[in-house]
Coordinates of C-alpha atoms in Angstrom, one line a residue:
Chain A
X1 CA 0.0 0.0 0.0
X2 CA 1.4 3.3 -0.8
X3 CA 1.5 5.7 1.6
X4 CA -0.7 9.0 1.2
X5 CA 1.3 11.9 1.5
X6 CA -1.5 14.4 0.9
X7 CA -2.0 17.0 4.0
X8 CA -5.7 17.7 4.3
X9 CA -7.5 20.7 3.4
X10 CA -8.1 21.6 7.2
X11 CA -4.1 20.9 7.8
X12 CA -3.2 23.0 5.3
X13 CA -5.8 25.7 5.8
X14 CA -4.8 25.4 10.2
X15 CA -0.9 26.1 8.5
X16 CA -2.4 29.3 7.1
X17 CA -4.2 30.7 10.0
X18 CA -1.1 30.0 11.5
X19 CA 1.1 31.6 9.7
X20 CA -1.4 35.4 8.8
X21 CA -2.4 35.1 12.9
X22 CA 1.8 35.0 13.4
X23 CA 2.4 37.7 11.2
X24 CA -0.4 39.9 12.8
X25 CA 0.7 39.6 16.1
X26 CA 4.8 40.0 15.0
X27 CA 3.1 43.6 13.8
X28 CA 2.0 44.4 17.2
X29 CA 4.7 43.1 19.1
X30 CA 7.1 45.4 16.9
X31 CA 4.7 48.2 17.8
X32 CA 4.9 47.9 21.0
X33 CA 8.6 47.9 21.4
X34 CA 8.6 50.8 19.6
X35 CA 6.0 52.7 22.0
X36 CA 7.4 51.5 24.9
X37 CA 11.2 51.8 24.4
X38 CA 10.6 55.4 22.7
X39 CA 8.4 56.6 25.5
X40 CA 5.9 57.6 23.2
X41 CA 3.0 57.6 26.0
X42 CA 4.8 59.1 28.6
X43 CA 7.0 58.3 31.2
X44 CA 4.9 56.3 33.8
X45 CA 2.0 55.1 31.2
X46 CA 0.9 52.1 33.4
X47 CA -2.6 51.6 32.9
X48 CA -1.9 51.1 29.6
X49 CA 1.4 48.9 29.9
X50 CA -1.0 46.8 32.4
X51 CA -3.4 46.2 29.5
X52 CA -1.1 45.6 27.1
X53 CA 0.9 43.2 29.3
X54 CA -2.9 41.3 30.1
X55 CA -3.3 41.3 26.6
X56 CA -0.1 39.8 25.6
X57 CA 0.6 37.0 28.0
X58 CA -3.5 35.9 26.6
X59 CA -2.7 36.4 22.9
X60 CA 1.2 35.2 22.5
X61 CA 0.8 31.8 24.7
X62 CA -2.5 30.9 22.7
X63 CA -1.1 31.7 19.1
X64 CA 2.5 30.3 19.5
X65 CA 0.5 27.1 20.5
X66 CA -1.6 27.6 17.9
X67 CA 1.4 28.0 15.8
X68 CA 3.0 24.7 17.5
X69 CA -0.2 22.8 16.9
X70 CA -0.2 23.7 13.0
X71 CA 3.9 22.3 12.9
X72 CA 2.8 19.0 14.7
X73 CA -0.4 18.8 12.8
X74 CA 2.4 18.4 9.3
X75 CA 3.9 15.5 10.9
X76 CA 1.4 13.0 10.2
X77 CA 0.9 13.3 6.8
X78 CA 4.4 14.2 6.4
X79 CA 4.1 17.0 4.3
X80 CA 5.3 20.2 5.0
X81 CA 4.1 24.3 3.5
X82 CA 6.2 26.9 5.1
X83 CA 3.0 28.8 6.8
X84 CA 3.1 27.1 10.0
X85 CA 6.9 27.0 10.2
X86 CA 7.3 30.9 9.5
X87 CA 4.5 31.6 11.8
X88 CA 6.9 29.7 14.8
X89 CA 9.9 32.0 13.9
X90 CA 7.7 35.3 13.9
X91 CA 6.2 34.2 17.5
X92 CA 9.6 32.9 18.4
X93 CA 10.8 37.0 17.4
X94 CA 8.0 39.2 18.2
X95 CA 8.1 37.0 22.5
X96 CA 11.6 38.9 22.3
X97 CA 10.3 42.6 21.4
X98 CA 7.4 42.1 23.7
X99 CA 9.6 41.3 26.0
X100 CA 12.1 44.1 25.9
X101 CA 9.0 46.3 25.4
X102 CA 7.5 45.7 28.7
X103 CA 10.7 45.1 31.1
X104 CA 11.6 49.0 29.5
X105 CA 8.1 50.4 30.3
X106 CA 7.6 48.8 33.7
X107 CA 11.3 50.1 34.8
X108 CA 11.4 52.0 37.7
Chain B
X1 CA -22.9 3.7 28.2
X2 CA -21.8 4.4 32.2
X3 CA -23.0 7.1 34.3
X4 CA -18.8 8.4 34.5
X5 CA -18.6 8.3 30.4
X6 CA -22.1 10.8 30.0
X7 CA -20.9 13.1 32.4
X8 CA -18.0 13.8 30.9
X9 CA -19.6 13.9 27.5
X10 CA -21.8 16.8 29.2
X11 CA -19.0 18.5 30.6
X12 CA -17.5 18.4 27.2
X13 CA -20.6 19.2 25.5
X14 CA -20.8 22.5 27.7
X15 CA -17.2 23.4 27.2
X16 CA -18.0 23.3 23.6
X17 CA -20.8 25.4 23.4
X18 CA -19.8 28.1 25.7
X19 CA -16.1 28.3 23.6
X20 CA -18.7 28.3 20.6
X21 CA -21.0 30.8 22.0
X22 CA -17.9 33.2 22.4
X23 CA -17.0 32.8 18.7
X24 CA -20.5 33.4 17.5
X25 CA -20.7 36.0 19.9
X26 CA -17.5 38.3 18.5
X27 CA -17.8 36.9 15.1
X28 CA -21.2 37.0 14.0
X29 CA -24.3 39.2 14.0
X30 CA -26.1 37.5 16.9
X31 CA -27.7 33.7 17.0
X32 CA -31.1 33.3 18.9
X33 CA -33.0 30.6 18.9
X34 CA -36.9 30.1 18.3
X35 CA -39.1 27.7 20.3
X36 CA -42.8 27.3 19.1
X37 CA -43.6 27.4 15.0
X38 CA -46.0 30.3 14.9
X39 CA -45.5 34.2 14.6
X40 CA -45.0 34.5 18.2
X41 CA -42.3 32.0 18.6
X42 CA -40.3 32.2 21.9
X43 CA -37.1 33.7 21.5
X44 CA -33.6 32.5 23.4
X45 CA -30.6 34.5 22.9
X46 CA -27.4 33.2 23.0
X47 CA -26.6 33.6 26.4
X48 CA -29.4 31.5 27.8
X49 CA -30.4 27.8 27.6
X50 CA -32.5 26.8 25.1
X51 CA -35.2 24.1 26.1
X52 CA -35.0 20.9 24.4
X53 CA -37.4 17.9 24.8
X54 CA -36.8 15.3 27.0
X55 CA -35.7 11.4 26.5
X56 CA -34.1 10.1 23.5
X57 CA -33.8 12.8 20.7
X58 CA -32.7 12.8 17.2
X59 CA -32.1 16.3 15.7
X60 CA -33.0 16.8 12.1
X61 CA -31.4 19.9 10.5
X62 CA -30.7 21.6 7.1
X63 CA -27.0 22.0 6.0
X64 CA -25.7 24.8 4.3
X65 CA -22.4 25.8 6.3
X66 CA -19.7 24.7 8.1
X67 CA -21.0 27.2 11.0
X68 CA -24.4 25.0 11.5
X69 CA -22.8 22.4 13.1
X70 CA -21.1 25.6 15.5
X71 CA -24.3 27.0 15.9
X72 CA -26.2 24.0 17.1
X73 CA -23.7 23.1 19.2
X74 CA -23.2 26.7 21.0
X75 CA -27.2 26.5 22.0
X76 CA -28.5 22.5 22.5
X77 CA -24.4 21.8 24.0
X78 CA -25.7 24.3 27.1
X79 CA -28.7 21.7 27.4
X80 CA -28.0 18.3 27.3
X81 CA -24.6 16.0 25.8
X82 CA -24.4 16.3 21.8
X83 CA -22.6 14.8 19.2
X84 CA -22.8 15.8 15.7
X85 CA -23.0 13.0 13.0
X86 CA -20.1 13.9 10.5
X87 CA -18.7 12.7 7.4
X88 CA -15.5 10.4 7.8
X89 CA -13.9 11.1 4.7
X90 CA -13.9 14.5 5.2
X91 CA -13.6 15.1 8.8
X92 CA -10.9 11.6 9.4
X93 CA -8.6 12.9 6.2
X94 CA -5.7 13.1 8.9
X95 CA -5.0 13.6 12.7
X96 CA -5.6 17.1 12.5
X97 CA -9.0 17.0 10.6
X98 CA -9.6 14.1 13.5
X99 CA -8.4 15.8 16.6
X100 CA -10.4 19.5 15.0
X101 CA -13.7 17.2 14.9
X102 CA -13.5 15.5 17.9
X103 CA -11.8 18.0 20.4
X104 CA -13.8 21.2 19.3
X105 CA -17.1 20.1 17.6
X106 CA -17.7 16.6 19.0
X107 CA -18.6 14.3 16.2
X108 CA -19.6 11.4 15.6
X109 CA -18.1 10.2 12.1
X110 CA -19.4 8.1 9.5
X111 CA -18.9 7.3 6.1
X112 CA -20.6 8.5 3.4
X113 CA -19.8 5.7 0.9
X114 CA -19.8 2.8 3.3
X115 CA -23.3 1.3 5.0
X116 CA -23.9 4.5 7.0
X117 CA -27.0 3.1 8.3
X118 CA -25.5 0.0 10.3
X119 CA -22.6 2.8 11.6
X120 CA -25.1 5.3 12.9
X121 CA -26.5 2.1 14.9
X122 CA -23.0 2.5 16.6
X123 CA -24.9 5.8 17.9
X124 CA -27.4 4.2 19.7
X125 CA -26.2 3.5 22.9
X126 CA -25.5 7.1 23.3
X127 CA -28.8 8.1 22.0
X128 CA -30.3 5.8 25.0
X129 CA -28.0 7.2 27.5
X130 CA -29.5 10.8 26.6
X131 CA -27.3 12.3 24.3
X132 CA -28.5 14.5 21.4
X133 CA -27.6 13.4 18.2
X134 CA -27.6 16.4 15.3
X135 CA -28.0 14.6 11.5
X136 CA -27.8 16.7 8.4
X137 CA -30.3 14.6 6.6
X138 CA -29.1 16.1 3.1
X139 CA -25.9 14.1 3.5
X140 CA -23.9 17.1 2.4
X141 CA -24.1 21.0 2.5
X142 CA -26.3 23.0 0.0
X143 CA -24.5 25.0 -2.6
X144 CA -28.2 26.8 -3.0
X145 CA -29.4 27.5 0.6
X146 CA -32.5 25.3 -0.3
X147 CA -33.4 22.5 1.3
X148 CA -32.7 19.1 -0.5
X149 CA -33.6 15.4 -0.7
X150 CA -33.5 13.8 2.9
X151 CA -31.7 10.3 3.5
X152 CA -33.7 8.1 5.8
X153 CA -31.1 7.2 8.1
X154 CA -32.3 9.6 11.3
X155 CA -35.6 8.2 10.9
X156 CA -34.9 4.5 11.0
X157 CA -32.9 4.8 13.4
X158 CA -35.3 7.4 15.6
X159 CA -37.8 4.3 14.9
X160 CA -35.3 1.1 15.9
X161 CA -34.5 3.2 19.2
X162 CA -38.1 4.9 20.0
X163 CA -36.6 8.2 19.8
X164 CA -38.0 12.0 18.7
X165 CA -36.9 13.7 15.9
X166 CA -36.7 17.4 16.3
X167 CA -36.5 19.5 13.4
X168 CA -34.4 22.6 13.7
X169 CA -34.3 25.1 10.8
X170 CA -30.9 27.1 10.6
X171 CA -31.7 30.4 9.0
X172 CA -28.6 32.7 8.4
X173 CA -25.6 30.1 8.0
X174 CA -25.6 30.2 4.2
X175 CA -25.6 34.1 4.2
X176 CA -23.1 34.3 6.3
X177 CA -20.4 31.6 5.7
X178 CA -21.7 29.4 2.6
X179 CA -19.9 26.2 1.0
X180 CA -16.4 27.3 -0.4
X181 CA -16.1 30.7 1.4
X182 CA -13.6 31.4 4.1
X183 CA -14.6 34.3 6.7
X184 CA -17.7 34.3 8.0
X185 CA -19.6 37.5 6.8
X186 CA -21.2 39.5 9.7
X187 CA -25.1 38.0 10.1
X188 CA -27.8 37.0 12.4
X189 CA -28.3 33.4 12.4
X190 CA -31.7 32.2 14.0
X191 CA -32.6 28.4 15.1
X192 CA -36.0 27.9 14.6
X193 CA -37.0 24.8 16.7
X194 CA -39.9 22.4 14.9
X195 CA -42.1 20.3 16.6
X196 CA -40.6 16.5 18.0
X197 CA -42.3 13.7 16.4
X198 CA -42.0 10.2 17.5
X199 CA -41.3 7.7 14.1
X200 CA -43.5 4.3 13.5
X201 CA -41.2 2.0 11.7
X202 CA -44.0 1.3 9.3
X203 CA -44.5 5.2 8.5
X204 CA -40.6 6.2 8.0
X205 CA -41.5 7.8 4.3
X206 CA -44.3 10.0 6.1
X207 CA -42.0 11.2 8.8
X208 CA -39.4 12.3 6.5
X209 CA -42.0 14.3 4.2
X210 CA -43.3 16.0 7.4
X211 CA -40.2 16.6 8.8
X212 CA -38.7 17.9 5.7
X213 CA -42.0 20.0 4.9
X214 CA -41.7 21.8 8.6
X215 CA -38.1 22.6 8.1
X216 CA -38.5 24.1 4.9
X217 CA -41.6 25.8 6.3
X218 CA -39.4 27.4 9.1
X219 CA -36.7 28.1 7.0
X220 CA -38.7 30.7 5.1
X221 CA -39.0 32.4 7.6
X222 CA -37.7 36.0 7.7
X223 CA -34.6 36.3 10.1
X224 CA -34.9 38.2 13.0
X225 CA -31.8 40.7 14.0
X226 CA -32.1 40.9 18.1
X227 CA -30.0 41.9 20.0
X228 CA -28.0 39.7 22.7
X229 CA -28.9 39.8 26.5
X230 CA -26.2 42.1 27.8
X231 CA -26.7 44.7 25.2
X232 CA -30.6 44.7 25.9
X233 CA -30.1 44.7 29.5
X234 CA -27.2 47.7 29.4
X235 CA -29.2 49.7 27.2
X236 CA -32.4 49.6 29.2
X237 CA -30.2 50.9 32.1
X238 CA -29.0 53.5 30.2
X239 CA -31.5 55.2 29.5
X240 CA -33.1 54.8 32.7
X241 CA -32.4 57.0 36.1
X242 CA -30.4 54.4 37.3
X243 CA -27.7 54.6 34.6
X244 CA -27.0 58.1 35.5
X245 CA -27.4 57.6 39.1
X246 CA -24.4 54.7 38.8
X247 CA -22.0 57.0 36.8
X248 CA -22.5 59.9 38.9
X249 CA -22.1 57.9 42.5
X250 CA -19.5 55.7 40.9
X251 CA -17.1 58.5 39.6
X252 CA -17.7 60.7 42.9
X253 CA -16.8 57.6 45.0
X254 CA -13.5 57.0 43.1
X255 CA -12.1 60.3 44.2
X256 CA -12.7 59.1 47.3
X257 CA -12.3 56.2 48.4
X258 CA -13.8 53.7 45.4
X259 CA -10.9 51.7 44.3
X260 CA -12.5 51.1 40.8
X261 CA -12.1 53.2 38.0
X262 CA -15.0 56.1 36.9
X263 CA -14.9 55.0 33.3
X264 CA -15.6 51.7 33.4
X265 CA -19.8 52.3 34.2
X266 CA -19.4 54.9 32.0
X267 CA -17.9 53.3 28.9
X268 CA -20.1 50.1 29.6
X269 CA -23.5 52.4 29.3
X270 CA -22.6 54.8 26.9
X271 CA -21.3 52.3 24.3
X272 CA -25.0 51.4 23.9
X273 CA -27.0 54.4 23.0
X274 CA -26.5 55.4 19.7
X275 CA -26.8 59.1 18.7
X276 CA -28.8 60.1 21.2
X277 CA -28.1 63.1 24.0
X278 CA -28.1 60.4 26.8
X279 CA -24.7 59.8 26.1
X280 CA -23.9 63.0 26.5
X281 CA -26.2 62.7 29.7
X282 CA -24.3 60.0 30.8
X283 CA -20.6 62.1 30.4
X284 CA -21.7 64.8 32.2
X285 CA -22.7 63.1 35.0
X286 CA -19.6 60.9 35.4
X287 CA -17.3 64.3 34.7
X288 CA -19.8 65.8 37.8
X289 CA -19.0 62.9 40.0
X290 CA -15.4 62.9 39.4
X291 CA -15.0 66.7 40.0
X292 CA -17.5 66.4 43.3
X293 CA -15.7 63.2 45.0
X294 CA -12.7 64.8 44.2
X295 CA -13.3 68.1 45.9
X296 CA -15.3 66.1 48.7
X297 CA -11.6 64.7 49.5
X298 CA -9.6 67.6 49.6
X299 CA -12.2 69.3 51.7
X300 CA -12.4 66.4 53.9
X301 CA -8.2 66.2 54.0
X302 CA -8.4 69.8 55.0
X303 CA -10.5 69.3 58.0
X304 CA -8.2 66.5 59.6
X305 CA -10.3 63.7 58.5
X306 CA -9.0 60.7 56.5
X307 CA -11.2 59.2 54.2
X308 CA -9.9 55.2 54.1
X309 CA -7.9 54.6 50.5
X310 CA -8.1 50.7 49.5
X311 CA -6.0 49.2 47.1
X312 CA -3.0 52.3 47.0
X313 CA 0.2 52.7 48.5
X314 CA 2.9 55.0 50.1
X315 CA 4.9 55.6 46.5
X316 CA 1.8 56.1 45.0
X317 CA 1.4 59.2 47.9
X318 CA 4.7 60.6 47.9
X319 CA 4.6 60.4 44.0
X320 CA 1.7 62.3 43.7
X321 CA 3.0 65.3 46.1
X322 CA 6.2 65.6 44.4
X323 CA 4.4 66.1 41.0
X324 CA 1.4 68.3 42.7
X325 CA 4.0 70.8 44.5
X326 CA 6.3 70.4 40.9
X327 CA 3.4 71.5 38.8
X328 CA 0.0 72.0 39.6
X329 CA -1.8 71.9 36.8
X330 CA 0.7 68.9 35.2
X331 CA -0.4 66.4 38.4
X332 CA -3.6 65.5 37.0
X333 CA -2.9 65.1 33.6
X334 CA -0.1 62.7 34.4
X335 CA -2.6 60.8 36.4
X336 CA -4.2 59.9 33.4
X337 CA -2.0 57.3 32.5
X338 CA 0.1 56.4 35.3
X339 CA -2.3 54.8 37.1
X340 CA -2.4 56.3 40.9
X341 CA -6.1 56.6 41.7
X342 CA -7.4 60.5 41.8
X343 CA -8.4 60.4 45.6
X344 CA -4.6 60.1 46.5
X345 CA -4.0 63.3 44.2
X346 CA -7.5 64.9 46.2
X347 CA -5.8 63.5 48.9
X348 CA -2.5 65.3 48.9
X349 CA -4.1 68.8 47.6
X350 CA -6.1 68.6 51.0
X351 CA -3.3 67.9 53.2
X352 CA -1.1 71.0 51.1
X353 CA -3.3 73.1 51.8
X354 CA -4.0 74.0 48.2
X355 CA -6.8 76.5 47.8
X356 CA -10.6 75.8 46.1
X357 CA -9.1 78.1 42.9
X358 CA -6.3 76.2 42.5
X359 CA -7.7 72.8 42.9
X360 CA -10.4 74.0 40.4
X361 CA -8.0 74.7 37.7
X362 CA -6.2 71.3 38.5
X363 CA -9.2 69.4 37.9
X364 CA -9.3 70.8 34.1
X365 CA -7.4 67.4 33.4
X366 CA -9.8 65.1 35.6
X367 CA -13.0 66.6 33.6
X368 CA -11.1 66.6 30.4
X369 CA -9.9 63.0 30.9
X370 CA -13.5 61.7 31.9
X371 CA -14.8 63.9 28.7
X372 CA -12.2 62.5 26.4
X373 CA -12.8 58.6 27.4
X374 CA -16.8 59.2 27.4
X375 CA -16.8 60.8 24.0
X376 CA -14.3 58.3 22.5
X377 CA -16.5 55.3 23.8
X378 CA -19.6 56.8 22.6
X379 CA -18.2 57.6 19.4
X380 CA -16.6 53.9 19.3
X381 CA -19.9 52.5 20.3
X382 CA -21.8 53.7 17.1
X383 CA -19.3 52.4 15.0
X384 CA -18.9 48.8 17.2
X385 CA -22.6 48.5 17.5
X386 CA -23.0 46.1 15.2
X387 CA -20.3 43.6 16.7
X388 CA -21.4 44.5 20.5
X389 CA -25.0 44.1 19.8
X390 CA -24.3 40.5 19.8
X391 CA -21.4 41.0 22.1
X392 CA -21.5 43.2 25.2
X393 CA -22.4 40.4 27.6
X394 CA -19.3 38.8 27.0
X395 CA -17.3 42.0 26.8
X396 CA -18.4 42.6 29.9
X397 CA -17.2 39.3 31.1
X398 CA -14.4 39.5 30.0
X399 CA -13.6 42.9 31.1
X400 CA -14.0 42.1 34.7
X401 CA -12.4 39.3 34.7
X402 CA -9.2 41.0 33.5
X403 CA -9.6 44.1 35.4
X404 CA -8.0 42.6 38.6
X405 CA -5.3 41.6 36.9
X406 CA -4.3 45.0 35.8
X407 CA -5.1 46.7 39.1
X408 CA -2.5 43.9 40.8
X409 CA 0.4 45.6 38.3
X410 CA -0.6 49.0 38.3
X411 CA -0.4 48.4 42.4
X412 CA 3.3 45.8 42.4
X413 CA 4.5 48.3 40.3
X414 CA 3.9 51.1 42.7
X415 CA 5.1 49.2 45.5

């Protein structure tokens, strides 16, 4: 029997979300780090470095799983698009502006 | 099936449709559901639980979209166990289709080319145990939005176990997300709930027909656009006495001693009443409060006694000094991001000694800041209505779920 090396349609459409989510939130964390580190919102601007830190820690754990997941999800079928992988790297990047972004703004 | 297994089905079941509820919620126009066939059908928004008959119950339902199996999920799930009978070959093409199916809709897959009637038997066990079991009787989903031919399989087995069929009409799912498209465009989807029937084995062919006749009956119906519980609810209180009366004691009690912030009443009403001076109203009365408790403080301060102050600490007192003796009229607009509550700033001002005049001009910033937010979520909630129609409930949830979060590091990081 010949193996099928065919990904499904949800696999591959999972590897774009993936991927465009990713992206989306790389965007962000790169805005961020620019607001934060620049003091473009002041010196002290706490109530909104609390809500972006809330929103953050929700959004990056959920989509680098997400991101994970859509990697994994290749293994089976063992065939691989570059979505999911790429989508990794920019979570894997934009964790370390977010970061920096919010260890600047919180500084005492 | 054993008491342990069903329980955790309904656990699951419940999970589902209150993680399906929330996507429906932000995503979609609103979903209510409709019990009783006539013009005066009783509605169920999303948020509440939808009656369903009881003993075993097959529901019958048309099948235009991927979001029907979402949407009956997110309102019978509340209810009672169900599993969604799904095609293998597309749902089983590999582990991710498999683990998507199982883990977030809860299917129960057969195939389409294979004897689907002796697998669905598999079903019945759970069908006896209680658990609702959804069948598309078309087979597949409509490319049209009309209803097609019906397979007999639900039936049969209805009759073998001596279960109900309940037709359900979904109304909205093909507008909104038909076969081949990939977002979800931004309608109302309404559940209209037929009438159960119990099937005879000798009369399958006439249950089919009246089943099929019902659902296309209720699916011409035109679809209704409510509004979800919270926003109802919100808006009622907004235009009421007691939506002014909550701003006004809720900002005036945050320059004293109130520990949660004046805009969050504020923003909550205002988002919900359109173009209409009661958000203005609303603004004023929150930008009153917030002036009053402030003075009320400093006054108080002045004449040696201490109003209590939850939820601040020392830094956040000597920090507020220091900026109020620095500049005056600077304090209060720094407040307005750096997170020290305004009663420690009405605080200080008291125990300096600052005069009524000079406090008045300070407060500029206060008013301006309670102005600034009010307009912006008024203006925000015009163009958001459509999404927190559905919405605000959960919003809501959400929101002050959060909130303590952000009040723990606004507090550690003036520690």
């Amino acid at each position: 029997m010949s193996r099928d090396n065919r990904a499904s349609r949800v696999t591959e459409m999972v590897g774009r979300y993936a991927f465009r989510s990713a992206a989306f939130l790389f965007g962000f964390a790169v805005l961020q780090w620019f607001a934060f580190t620049g003091f473009w919102l002041g010196s002290q601007p706490i109530i909104i470095l609390a809500f972006f830190t809330i929103l953050d820690a929700i959004a990056y754990p959920a989509f680098a799983l997400f991101s994970l997941v859509a990697v994994l999800a290749q293994l089976r079928p063992w065939r691989f698009t570059w979505h999911p992988w790429a989508g990794l790297l920019l979570m894997v990047g934009g964790a370390f502006f977010i970061v920096d972004a919010l260890l600047t703004g919180f500084a005492k | 099936m054993n008491q342990r297994a069903m329980r955790a089905l309904a656990r699951a079941s419940k999970l589902r449709a209150h993680f399906w509820a929330s996507i429906i919620a932000i995503f979609s126009r609103g979903l209510t559901s409709f019990t009783g066939t006539d013009a005066y059908a009783t509605p169920t928004p999303l948020a509440r639980p939808v009656p369903l008959p009881d003993g075993p119950l097959i529901v019958v339902a048309n099948h235009s979209s991927h979001a029907d199996s979402v949407a009956l999920l997110a309102t019978l799930g509340r209810t009672r166990p169900v599993l969604v009978v799904s095609a293998s070959d597309y749902w089983e093409q590999d582990s991710t289709a498999d683990w998507l199916s199982r883990g977030l809709v809860g299917t129960f897959a057969i195939s389409r080319s294979g004897d689907g009637m002796e697998q669905l038997r598999g079903a019945a066990d759970l069908v006896r145990a209680g658990v609702v079991l959804v069948i598309f009787a078309e087979g597949t989903r409509s490319t049209t939005g009309e209803i097609g031919d019906f397979h007999t399989g639900a039936f049969r087995l209805a009759a073998e176990l001596g279960a109900r069929v309940l037709p359900i009409a979904i109304n909205g799912t093909f507008e909104s997300l038909p076969k081949g498209s990939t977002f979800p465009k931004h309608r109302a989807t309404n559940l209209r709930h037929g009438t159960a029937i119990a099937v005879h084995p000798d009369s399958i062919d006439e249950a089919v027909a009246t089943v099929r006749n019902e659902l296309i009956e209720l699916h011409k119906m035109p679809i209704e656009d409510l509004a979800g519980f919270g926003w109802q609810r919100v808006r009622k209180a907004a235009f009421g006495w007691a939506g002014l009366l909550v701003v006004f004691l809720w900002a005036m009690g945050e320059g004293i001693f109130w520990p949660l912030i004046a805009e969050m009443p504020l923003l909550l009403l205002v988002v919900t009443v359109g173009w209409r001076w009661r958000g203005a109203a609303l603004i004023a009365a929150s930008a009153a409060g917030a002036a009053l408790g402030v003075l009320a403080t400093w006054w108080m301060v002045k004449s040696g006694f201490e109003p209590p102050s939850p939820l601040t600490t020392p830094r956040m007192f000597e920090v507020a000094a220091e900026q109020l003796d620095a500049n005056l009229g600077g304090a209060f607009w720094q407040q307005m991001f750096n997170g020290i509550p305004v009663k420690v700033y009405a605080h200080e001002a008291g125990a300096m000694g600052l005069s009524l005049a000079e406090l008045g001009t300070a407060l500029i910033a206060r008013i301006t800041r309670i102005v600034l937010v009010g307009a912006g979520g008024w203006l925000l909630g015009n163009f958001l209505a459509r999404w927190l129609r559905p919405s605000l409930g959960l919003v809501q949830s959400v929101t002050l779920a959060l909130f303590p979060i952000g009040l723990w590091l606004t507090i550690a990081y003036w520690s």
